Short mmCIF file of C-alpha atoms in Angstrom, two decimals:
data_model
loop_
_atom_site.label_atom_id
_atom_site.label_comp_id
_atom_site.label_asym_id
_atom_site.label_seq_id
_atom_site.Cartn_x
_atom_site.Cartn_y
_atom_site.Cartn_z
CA MET Q 5 -30.66 -87.80 157.61
CA ARG Q 6 -31.10 -87.05 161.18
CA THR Q 7 -32.73 -88.33 164.29
CA HIS Q 8 -36.02 -86.44 163.17
CA SER Q 9 -38.74 -88.85 163.07
CA ARG Q 10 -40.88 -89.40 160.14
CA ALA Q 11 -39.43 -87.29 157.37
CA SER Q 12 -36.25 -89.19 158.13
CA ARG Q 13 -37.67 -92.67 158.11
CA ARG Q 14 -39.71 -91.38 154.97
CA LEU Q 15 -36.17 -90.62 152.86
CA VAL Q 16 -34.14 -93.36 154.95
CA GLY Q 17 -32.75 -94.84 151.70
CA LEU Q 18 -35.67 -95.76 150.07
CA ALA Q 19 -34.13 -95.24 146.80
CA VAL Q 20 -32.07 -98.50 148.27
CA VAL Q 21 -34.22 -100.42 150.06
CA VAL Q 22 -37.01 -101.70 147.39
CA ALA Q 23 -36.16 -104.48 144.72
CA LEU Q 24 -38.21 -104.67 141.49
CA GLY Q 25 -38.17 -108.27 142.29
CA ALA Q 26 -36.80 -111.41 139.73
CA GLY Q 27 -38.15 -110.95 136.26
CA THR Q 28 -40.08 -107.41 137.01
CA VAL Q 29 -37.32 -105.54 134.49
CA ALA Q 30 -36.54 -106.59 131.18
CA GLY Q 31 -5.53 -90.67 141.05
CA CYS Q 32 -5.40 -91.26 144.88
CA ALA Q 33 -2.16 -91.64 146.62
CA GLU Q 34 -1.15 -95.25 146.94
CA ASP Q 35 -0.70 -96.57 150.48
CA PRO Q 36 2.66 -97.52 151.77
CA ALA Q 37 1.18 -100.85 152.10
CA GLU Q 38 -0.17 -101.44 148.86
CA PRO Q 39 1.71 -102.73 145.96
CA ALA Q 40 1.88 -100.08 142.94
CA ALA Q 41 0.91 -102.37 139.92
CA ALA Q 42 -1.49 -100.88 137.53
CA GLY Q 43 -4.98 -100.94 136.88
CA VAL Q 44 -8.52 -102.04 138.53
CA ALA Q 45 -9.24 -105.73 137.61
CA THR Q 46 -11.26 -106.60 134.64
CA ALA Q 47 -13.09 -109.58 133.92
CA GLY Q 48 -10.64 -112.64 134.43
CA GLY Q 49 -8.01 -110.55 135.76
CA VAL Q 50 -6.39 -110.37 139.17
CA GLY Q 51 -6.13 -106.90 140.42
CA ARG Q 52 -3.60 -105.16 142.60
CA ASP Q 53 -5.56 -105.97 146.15
CA GLY Q 54 -5.13 -109.27 146.68
CA GLY Q 55 -4.99 -110.28 150.39
CA THR Q 56 -6.81 -106.87 151.22
CA THR Q 57 -9.91 -106.67 153.52
CA LEU Q 58 -12.08 -103.74 152.88
CA THR Q 59 -14.88 -102.64 155.16
CA VAL Q 60 -18.01 -100.98 153.65
CA GLY Q 61 -20.51 -98.92 156.23
CA VAL Q 62 -24.03 -98.41 154.81
CA PHE Q 63 -27.46 -97.79 155.84
CA GLY Q 64 -30.51 -100.11 155.13
CA ALA Q 65 -30.60 -102.53 152.56
CA PHE Q 66 -28.19 -100.58 150.43
CA GLY Q 67 -28.47 -103.17 147.46
CA LEU Q 68 -24.82 -103.54 146.56
CA LYS Q 69 -24.45 -106.48 148.32
CA GLU Q 70 -28.12 -107.91 147.71
CA ALA Q 71 -27.07 -107.22 143.92
CA GLY Q 72 -24.39 -109.43 144.25
CA LEU Q 73 -21.75 -106.61 143.43
CA TYR Q 74 -19.39 -107.66 146.13
CA ASP Q 75 -19.27 -111.24 145.27
CA GLU Q 76 -18.52 -110.30 141.48
CA TYR Q 77 -15.50 -108.10 142.72
CA MET Q 78 -14.07 -110.60 144.85
CA LYS Q 79 -14.07 -113.12 141.77
CA LEU Q 80 -12.53 -110.58 139.95
CA ASN Q 81 -9.94 -109.82 142.44
CA LYS Q 82 -8.48 -112.92 144.11
CA GLY Q 83 -7.58 -112.22 147.90
CA VAL Q 84 -9.92 -109.24 148.29
CA VAL Q 85 -12.46 -109.94 150.92
CA ILE Q 86 -15.45 -107.11 151.26
CA LYS Q 87 -17.32 -106.98 154.38
CA GLN Q 88 -20.28 -104.98 155.03
CA THR Q 89 -21.83 -103.52 158.17
CA SER Q 90 -25.36 -101.90 157.80
CA ILE Q 91 -27.31 -99.84 160.30
CA GLU Q 92 -31.15 -100.08 159.88
CA ARG Q 93 -31.88 -96.17 159.65
CA ASN Q 94 -29.85 -93.48 158.18
CA GLU Q 95 -31.19 -91.44 161.30
CA ASN Q 96 -28.99 -93.52 163.35
CA TYR Q 97 -26.32 -94.06 160.86
CA TYR Q 98 -25.19 -90.45 160.08
CA PRO Q 99 -24.70 -89.26 163.37
CA GLN Q 100 -22.38 -91.96 163.89
CA LEU Q 101 -20.78 -91.10 160.90
CA LEU Q 102 -19.88 -87.62 161.79
CA THR Q 103 -18.57 -88.67 165.24
CA HIS Q 104 -16.40 -91.01 163.70
CA LEU Q 105 -15.05 -88.66 160.74
CA GLY Q 106 -14.31 -86.21 163.81
CA SER Q 107 -12.12 -88.55 165.91
CA GLY Q 108 -10.76 -90.27 162.81
CA SER Q 109 -11.56 -93.65 164.32
CA GLY Q 110 -14.27 -96.42 163.89
CA LEU Q 111 -14.36 -95.75 160.08
CA ALA Q 112 -15.30 -98.36 157.31
CA ASP Q 113 -12.89 -98.14 154.46
CA ILE Q 114 -15.84 -97.05 152.60
CA GLN Q 115 -18.78 -94.84 154.11
CA ALA Q 116 -22.18 -94.49 152.36
CA VAL Q 117 -23.66 -91.04 152.44
CA GLU Q 118 -27.63 -90.05 151.68
CA VAL Q 119 -28.09 -87.37 149.34
CA ASN Q 120 -29.64 -85.34 152.13
CA ASN Q 121 -26.53 -85.32 153.94
CA ILE Q 122 -24.28 -84.97 150.97
CA ALA Q 123 -24.02 -81.03 151.26
CA GLU Q 124 -23.15 -80.89 154.88
CA ILE Q 125 -20.48 -83.74 154.48
CA THR Q 126 -18.94 -81.96 151.37
CA ALA Q 127 -18.96 -78.39 153.17
CA THR Q 128 -17.62 -79.52 156.65
CA GLN Q 129 -15.78 -82.83 156.17
CA ALA Q 130 -14.31 -83.01 152.67
CA ARG Q 131 -10.61 -82.66 153.74
CA LYS Q 132 -11.15 -85.97 155.88
CA LEU Q 133 -12.41 -87.77 152.43
CA VAL Q 134 -10.38 -88.89 149.51
CA ASP Q 135 -10.80 -87.01 146.27
CA LEU Q 136 -12.46 -89.79 144.38
CA GLY Q 137 -12.25 -87.66 141.52
CA ARG Q 138 -8.59 -88.36 140.95
CA THR Q 139 -9.05 -92.10 141.17
CA GLU Q 140 -7.98 -94.20 138.12
CA GLY Q 141 -10.99 -95.01 136.24
CA VAL Q 142 -13.51 -92.37 137.05
CA ARG Q 143 -14.83 -90.20 134.43
CA LYS Q 144 -16.68 -87.17 135.36
CA GLU Q 145 -18.55 -87.14 132.15
CA SER Q 146 -19.94 -90.70 132.92
CA PHE Q 147 -22.15 -88.98 135.46
CA LEU Q 148 -24.95 -86.48 135.48
CA PRO Q 149 -23.55 -83.15 136.01
CA TRP Q 150 -26.12 -82.25 138.80
CA LYS Q 151 -25.09 -85.49 140.81
CA TRP Q 152 -21.28 -85.16 140.39
CA SER Q 153 -21.45 -81.56 141.39
CA GLN Q 154 -23.43 -82.43 144.90
CA ALA Q 155 -20.53 -84.00 146.26
CA THR Q 156 -17.74 -81.83 144.70
CA THR Q 157 -16.20 -78.67 146.71
CA ALA Q 158 -15.77 -75.29 145.61
CA ASP Q 159 -12.29 -76.00 144.90
CA GLY Q 160 -13.08 -78.94 142.83
CA ARG Q 161 -12.45 -82.00 145.06
CA THR Q 162 -15.02 -84.63 144.43
CA VAL Q 163 -15.36 -86.40 147.79
CA GLY Q 164 -18.37 -89.08 146.96
CA LEU Q 165 -19.21 -90.61 143.67
CA GLY Q 166 -22.98 -91.21 143.09
CA THR Q 167 -24.90 -94.62 143.36
CA ASP Q 168 -28.45 -94.14 142.56
CA ILE Q 169 -30.86 -91.24 141.91
CA GLY Q 170 -34.46 -90.83 142.35
CA PRO Q 171 -35.86 -89.28 139.02
CA GLN Q 172 -39.75 -88.94 139.12
CA GLY Q 173 -42.56 -89.90 137.02
CA ILE Q 174 -46.55 -89.98 137.70
CA CYS Q 175 -47.72 -93.25 138.96
CA TYR Q 176 -51.34 -93.57 137.85
CA ARG Q 177 -54.51 -95.91 138.00
CA ARG Q 178 -55.42 -96.71 134.37
CA ASP Q 179 -58.82 -98.08 135.86
CA LEU Q 180 -59.74 -95.19 137.68
CA PHE Q 181 -58.72 -92.49 134.81
CA ALA Q 182 -61.11 -94.62 132.62
CA LYS Q 183 -63.74 -94.17 135.15
CA ALA Q 184 -63.36 -90.78 135.62
CA GLY Q 185 -63.49 -89.96 131.75
CA LEU Q 186 -59.57 -89.43 131.58
CA PRO Q 187 -57.09 -90.93 128.94
CA THR Q 188 -55.50 -93.94 130.16
CA ASP Q 189 -52.73 -94.25 127.43
CA ARG Q 190 -49.41 -93.22 129.32
CA THR Q 191 -48.45 -90.94 126.57
CA ALA Q 192 -51.60 -89.23 126.36
CA VAL Q 193 -52.02 -89.05 130.40
CA GLY Q 194 -48.40 -87.51 130.24
CA LYS Q 195 -49.82 -84.78 127.90
CA LEU Q 196 -52.32 -83.71 130.16
CA TRP Q 197 -49.84 -82.06 132.46
CA ALA Q 198 -46.72 -81.80 130.26
CA GLY Q 199 -44.34 -78.88 131.20
CA ASP Q 200 -46.26 -77.30 134.09
CA TRP Q 201 -47.44 -78.91 137.41
CA ARG Q 202 -50.52 -76.58 137.39
CA LYS Q 203 -51.41 -78.48 134.49
CA TYR Q 204 -51.67 -81.78 137.10
CA LEU Q 205 -53.67 -79.51 139.54
CA ALA Q 206 -56.20 -78.81 136.46
CA ALA Q 207 -56.36 -82.87 135.74
CA GLY Q 208 -57.09 -83.42 139.55
CA LYS Q 209 -60.08 -81.11 139.19
CA ARG Q 210 -60.87 -82.99 136.15
CA TYR Q 211 -60.70 -86.11 137.85
CA GLN Q 212 -62.41 -85.30 140.69
CA ALA Q 213 -65.34 -84.22 139.12
CA ARG Q 214 -66.37 -87.67 137.87
CA ALA Q 215 -64.05 -89.68 140.56
CA PRO Q 216 -65.10 -93.24 141.37
CA LYS Q 217 -66.89 -93.26 144.77
CA GLY Q 218 -64.42 -93.14 147.72
CA THR Q 219 -61.47 -92.24 145.52
CA VAL Q 220 -59.40 -88.98 145.10
CA PHE Q 221 -56.91 -87.67 142.68
CA VAL Q 222 -53.84 -87.88 144.56
CA ASP Q 223 -52.34 -89.29 147.92
CA SER Q 224 -50.96 -86.21 149.66
CA ALA Q 225 -50.51 -82.12 149.12
CA ALA Q 226 -46.82 -82.73 150.87
CA GLY Q 227 -45.90 -85.33 148.29
CA VAL Q 228 -47.11 -82.63 145.50
CA MET Q 229 -44.78 -79.84 147.16
CA ALA Q 230 -41.71 -82.41 147.36
CA ALA Q 231 -42.34 -83.42 143.56
CA ILE Q 232 -42.28 -79.79 142.65
CA THR Q 233 -39.38 -78.56 144.63
CA GLY Q 234 -37.22 -81.29 143.83
CA GLY Q 235 -37.18 -80.11 139.92
CA ASN Q 236 -35.99 -76.46 140.94
CA GLU Q 237 -32.25 -75.45 140.91
CA THR Q 238 -32.62 -73.16 143.75
CA ARG Q 239 -34.76 -74.39 146.73
CA PHE Q 240 -33.84 -73.88 150.28
CA TYR Q 241 -30.39 -72.37 150.07
CA ASP Q 242 -28.65 -70.09 147.33
CA ALA Q 243 -25.35 -70.36 145.57
CA LYS Q 244 -23.55 -68.71 148.40
CA GLY Q 245 -25.06 -70.98 151.10
CA LYS Q 246 -27.80 -68.61 152.49
CA VAL Q 247 -30.96 -69.97 153.68
CA VAL Q 248 -33.65 -68.58 151.25
CA TYR Q 249 -36.45 -70.76 151.45
CA LYS Q 250 -38.82 -67.98 152.82
CA THR Q 251 -38.33 -65.74 149.85
CA ASN Q 252 -37.58 -68.05 146.99
CA PRO Q 253 -40.80 -67.91 144.71
CA ALA Q 254 -39.76 -71.29 143.58
CA VAL Q 255 -40.66 -72.78 147.23
CA ARG Q 256 -43.72 -70.36 147.47
CA ARG Q 257 -45.25 -71.52 144.10
CA ALA Q 258 -44.40 -75.38 145.19
CA TRP Q 259 -46.29 -74.61 148.50
CA ASP Q 260 -49.51 -72.56 146.97
CA THR Q 261 -49.77 -75.29 144.23
CA ALA Q 262 -49.65 -77.98 146.86
CA ALA Q 263 -52.01 -76.07 149.43
CA GLU Q 264 -54.64 -75.68 146.32
CA PHE Q 265 -54.70 -79.45 145.95
CA ALA Q 266 -55.63 -79.69 149.60
CA ARG Q 267 -58.12 -77.00 149.46
CA ALA Q 268 -60.04 -78.29 145.99
CA GLY Q 269 -60.35 -81.62 147.84
CA LEU Q 270 -58.07 -83.57 145.48
CA THR Q 271 -56.10 -85.07 148.20
CA GLY Q 272 -56.26 -88.60 150.41
CA ARG Q 273 -55.02 -86.35 153.41
CA LEU Q 274 -52.54 -89.07 153.87
CA GLN Q 275 -49.01 -89.21 155.39
CA GLN Q 276 -46.44 -90.67 153.27
CA PHE Q 277 -44.99 -93.89 154.29
CA THR Q 278 -47.37 -94.53 157.26
CA PRO Q 279 -49.76 -97.51 157.60
CA ALA Q 280 -52.63 -95.37 156.26
CA TRP Q 281 -50.73 -94.50 153.23
CA ASP Q 282 -49.82 -98.14 152.59
CA GLN Q 283 -53.68 -98.96 152.93
CA GLY Q 284 -54.44 -96.27 150.51
CA PHE Q 285 -52.54 -98.16 147.75
CA ALA Q 286 -54.04 -101.57 148.76
CA ASN Q 287 -57.66 -99.84 148.79
CA ALA Q 288 -57.37 -98.03 145.60
CA ARG Q 289 -57.88 -94.84 147.37
CA PHE Q 290 -56.12 -92.64 145.11
CA ALA Q 291 -55.41 -92.28 141.58
CA THR Q 292 -52.01 -90.84 141.13
CA VAL Q 293 -48.71 -90.21 142.89
CA SER Q 294 -45.52 -88.71 142.47
CA CYS Q 295 -42.97 -91.68 142.18
CA PRO Q 296 -39.49 -91.68 141.80
CA ALA Q 297 -37.98 -95.17 140.19
CA TRP Q 298 -37.52 -96.83 143.45
CA MET Q 299 -41.09 -96.37 144.30
CA LEU Q 300 -42.06 -98.77 142.11
CA GLY Q 301 -41.14 -101.83 143.83
CA TYR Q 302 -42.84 -100.31 147.01
CA ILE Q 303 -46.18 -99.79 145.03
CA GLN Q 304 -46.09 -103.18 144.09
CA ASP Q 305 -45.58 -104.42 147.42
CA LYS Q 306 -48.36 -102.17 149.07
CA ALA Q 307 -51.01 -102.38 146.12
CA GLY Q 308 -50.48 -106.13 145.77
CA ALA Q 309 -51.64 -108.76 142.93
CA ALA Q 310 -54.84 -106.95 142.64
CA GLY Q 311 -53.08 -103.76 141.39
CA LYS Q 312 -51.25 -105.39 138.82
CA GLY Q 313 -51.87 -104.00 135.38
CA LYS Q 314 -53.74 -101.37 136.82
CA TRP Q 315 -51.20 -99.14 137.98
CA ASP Q 316 -49.03 -97.49 135.00
CA VAL Q 317 -46.07 -94.77 134.95
CA ALA Q 318 -46.16 -91.59 132.79
CA ALA Q 319 -43.72 -88.48 132.76
CA ALA Q 320 -44.16 -86.00 135.34
CA PRO Q 321 -45.02 -82.33 134.52
CA ARG Q 322 -41.41 -81.44 134.98
CA PRO Q 323 -38.03 -83.19 135.38
CA SER Q 324 -37.73 -83.73 139.37
CA ASN Q 325 -35.51 -85.95 141.84
CA TRP Q 326 -36.15 -87.22 145.09
CA GLY Q 327 -33.30 -89.66 146.75
CA GLY Q 328 -30.12 -91.18 145.97
CA SER Q 329 -26.84 -91.96 147.65
CA PHE Q 330 -23.02 -91.65 147.50
CA LEU Q 331 -19.94 -93.56 148.56
CA THR Q 332 -16.79 -91.97 149.99
CA VAL Q 333 -13.52 -93.22 151.39
CA PRO Q 334 -12.44 -91.47 154.83
CA ALA Q 335 -8.82 -90.42 154.63
CA ALA Q 336 -8.17 -91.57 157.67
CA GLY Q 337 -8.04 -95.40 156.34
CA ARG Q 338 -5.26 -97.51 155.83
CA LYS Q 339 -6.58 -98.77 152.66
CA THR Q 340 -7.51 -95.74 150.84
CA ALA Q 341 -6.12 -96.63 147.27
CA ALA Q 342 -7.73 -100.21 147.50
CA ALA Q 343 -11.24 -98.65 149.01
CA ALA Q 344 -11.28 -96.13 145.99
CA ARG Q 345 -10.66 -98.95 143.34
CA LEU Q 346 -13.44 -100.60 144.80
CA VAL Q 347 -15.46 -97.50 144.82
CA ALA Q 348 -14.81 -96.51 141.21
CA TRP Q 349 -15.81 -100.04 140.05
CA LEU Q 350 -19.07 -100.14 142.17
CA THR Q 351 -20.33 -96.84 140.72
CA ALA Q 352 -19.04 -97.75 137.19
CA PRO Q 353 -22.09 -97.54 134.55
CA GLU Q 354 -21.84 -101.25 134.03
CA GLN Q 355 -22.21 -101.74 137.70
CA GLN Q 356 -24.85 -99.36 138.01
CA ALA Q 357 -27.19 -100.80 135.35
CA LYS Q 358 -26.73 -104.13 137.12
CA LEU Q 359 -27.90 -102.52 140.37
CA PHE Q 360 -30.94 -101.35 138.39
CA GLU Q 361 -31.71 -104.39 136.72
CA ARG Q 362 -31.45 -106.50 139.86
CA ARG Q 363 -32.44 -104.02 142.69
CA GLY Q 364 -34.56 -101.26 140.97
CA SER Q 365 -32.31 -98.39 141.89
CA PHE Q 366 -31.92 -95.89 138.96
CA PRO Q 367 -28.27 -95.20 137.89
CA SER Q 368 -26.59 -91.80 138.37
CA ALA Q 369 -24.14 -92.66 135.85
CA LYS Q 370 -25.91 -91.23 132.60
CA ALA Q 371 -23.41 -93.70 130.71
CA ALA Q 372 -25.49 -96.40 131.61
CA TYR Q 373 -28.71 -95.16 130.15
CA ASP Q 374 -27.55 -96.44 126.67
CA LEU Q 375 -26.80 -99.94 127.99
CA PRO Q 376 -29.70 -102.46 127.08
CA ALA Q 377 -30.46 -103.04 131.08
CA VAL Q 378 -31.48 -99.66 131.35
CA SER Q 379 -32.61 -98.58 127.74
CA GLY Q 380 -34.83 -101.56 127.25
CA ALA Q 381 -36.00 -101.96 130.83
CA ARG Q 382 -39.80 -102.50 131.26
CA HIS Q 383 -41.95 -103.21 134.36
CA ALA Q 384 -44.47 -105.80 134.02
CA TYR Q 385 -46.75 -104.60 137.12
CA PHE Q 386 -47.08 -101.29 135.59
CA GLY Q 387 -48.34 -102.27 132.32
CA ASN Q 388 -45.10 -103.15 130.70
CA ALA Q 389 -44.16 -99.32 131.08
CA PRO Q 390 -40.65 -98.55 129.31
CA ILE Q 391 -39.44 -97.53 132.93
CA GLY Q 392 -35.78 -97.04 131.45
CA ARG Q 393 -36.68 -94.62 128.89
CA ILE Q 394 -39.34 -92.65 131.23
CA PHE Q 395 -36.66 -91.92 133.98
CA ALA Q 396 -33.56 -91.60 132.19
CA GLY Q 397 -35.66 -88.67 130.54
CA ALA Q 398 -36.45 -87.44 133.51
CA ALA Q 399 -33.09 -87.91 134.97
CA ARG Q 400 -31.49 -85.87 131.89
CA GLY Q 401 -33.60 -83.01 132.62
CA VAL Q 402 -33.06 -82.50 136.47
CA PRO Q 403 -31.17 -79.09 137.01
CA VAL Q 404 -28.20 -78.73 139.09
CA GLN Q 405 -29.38 -78.53 142.09
CA ILE Q 406 -28.06 -76.47 145.11
CA VAL Q 407 -28.05 -78.73 148.13
CA GLY Q 408 -27.80 -76.90 151.52
CA PRO Q 409 -26.60 -78.68 154.96
CA LYS Q 410 -29.90 -78.59 156.64
CA ASP Q 411 -31.92 -79.20 153.53
CA LEU Q 412 -33.74 -82.22 155.32
CA VAL Q 413 -34.67 -80.21 158.45
CA ILE Q 414 -36.33 -77.66 156.21
CA ALA Q 415 -38.09 -80.19 154.06
CA GLN Q 416 -39.49 -82.09 156.75
CA ASN Q 417 -40.84 -79.18 158.74
CA LEU Q 418 -42.31 -77.82 155.59
CA ALA Q 419 -44.14 -81.11 154.71
CA ASP Q 420 -44.97 -82.57 158.28
CA VAL Q 421 -45.39 -79.33 160.33
CA GLY Q 422 -46.67 -77.08 157.63
CA MET Q 423 -48.60 -78.73 155.05
CA LEU Q 424 -49.86 -81.56 156.96
CA GLN Q 425 -51.93 -78.67 158.90
CA VAL Q 426 -53.42 -77.88 155.79
CA ASP Q 427 -54.05 -81.01 154.32
CA GLN Q 428 -55.22 -82.72 157.54
CA LYS Q 429 -56.47 -80.23 159.77
CA GLY Q 430 -58.10 -77.67 157.22
CA ARG Q 431 -55.69 -74.80 158.32
CA SER Q 432 -55.31 -71.97 155.71
CA SER Q 433 -52.12 -71.83 153.68
CA LYS Q 434 -50.92 -68.82 155.54
CA GLN Q 435 -51.22 -70.96 159.02
CA GLY Q 436 -49.52 -73.90 157.83
CA TRP Q 437 -46.65 -71.77 156.27
CA ASP Q 438 -46.14 -69.74 159.66
CA ALA Q 439 -46.29 -73.04 161.35
CA ALA Q 440 -43.41 -74.56 159.37
CA VAL Q 441 -41.23 -71.42 159.34
CA LYS Q 442 -41.24 -71.38 163.16
CA ALA Q 443 -40.61 -75.12 163.41
CA ILE Q 444 -37.46 -74.27 161.00
CA ASP Q 445 -36.30 -71.50 162.66
CA ASN Q 446 -36.26 -73.10 165.93
CA ALA Q 447 -34.36 -76.11 164.21
CA LEU Q 448 -32.02 -74.06 162.57
CA ASP Q 449 -31.20 -72.18 165.93
CA GLN Q 450 -30.02 -75.05 167.91
#
């Protein structure tokens, strides 16, 4: 992300800053200085990196340290010391990373990259990063195809390994649905809108006809738009790298559907990740919100004890993703082989399952989905919902999505300049769209 204010803060590693809480969920070239012994350490073994200090640069509370994964690796690899530095906001972290990659200095041995920056990194910095696809123990088939492709160049170099992702469901208030005469069972709720976001709109109109006083169906029109576009293969760029959001029918359908939510009075007219939005959770102001896996902890925090058992999770109309990150290894480092081995271990399915269990970050390694920590995961706050099964199903259905270098700029302006005017100020759909296009054109021309 960049220094673009609220949209950057909105996405700043939210996939990595929210813990579900205890009890909530049931071939790189060797460096000359490194010995060439075989293998990454296994349980009880000592790896080849004894006496090595590795540095990791991340943004926010990334989760790896907090989940105890560094400590576990150091126990398995006697003599390895892992030191992490974190910059709170990705909008500050990412420009520094680009500067350091440009100069070849000031880099950590491992650097995290947020999903909205990975296309630019892959397109412009790939030769300054190690090809992690060649690292011993890394298996392409362990990862979701769309996640693997996001950090892979046209000539087949994979410069980042995925940590988490943000497959989406629909979080809803069972108590408000009951009062509005809608089903409350999560399977029946999912069937209300299965396969089509327009059915979600229709369900909203049904809700609003009998809505409990002071409530609306959904938090914001921009949130709906983001959820819909997150499930499209082509969004803002085409496969050739051309900006196509203006003419892409999928983007316009998402825009038109979200604008109709606003026109029909189904939204709380709130801007996500603001104090007013947080208060909306606390006051039961809205009945549904599009929620990736990482948002469960956020809702639990903002809705508080009073919301336990009233919130639940159903499948989204169509598979969609919002969020996620990668780990990369700068080629300018002196310990690239040891760093690559650590990245391979941290992103292995077993460690991703632990990160989900301990921190709520949903795995990008599909091989983790059959592990008990994921497949059997339930969330007590959300009516004991089988979140492992729900979000794994969403993750498997997300298409291989084209991610462009300025995706975040486009998404931010569509939401905060365009759709916000429609939702909060009553502007027409055309007026909001024109305002967003003007802002995007100005930003891309800079």
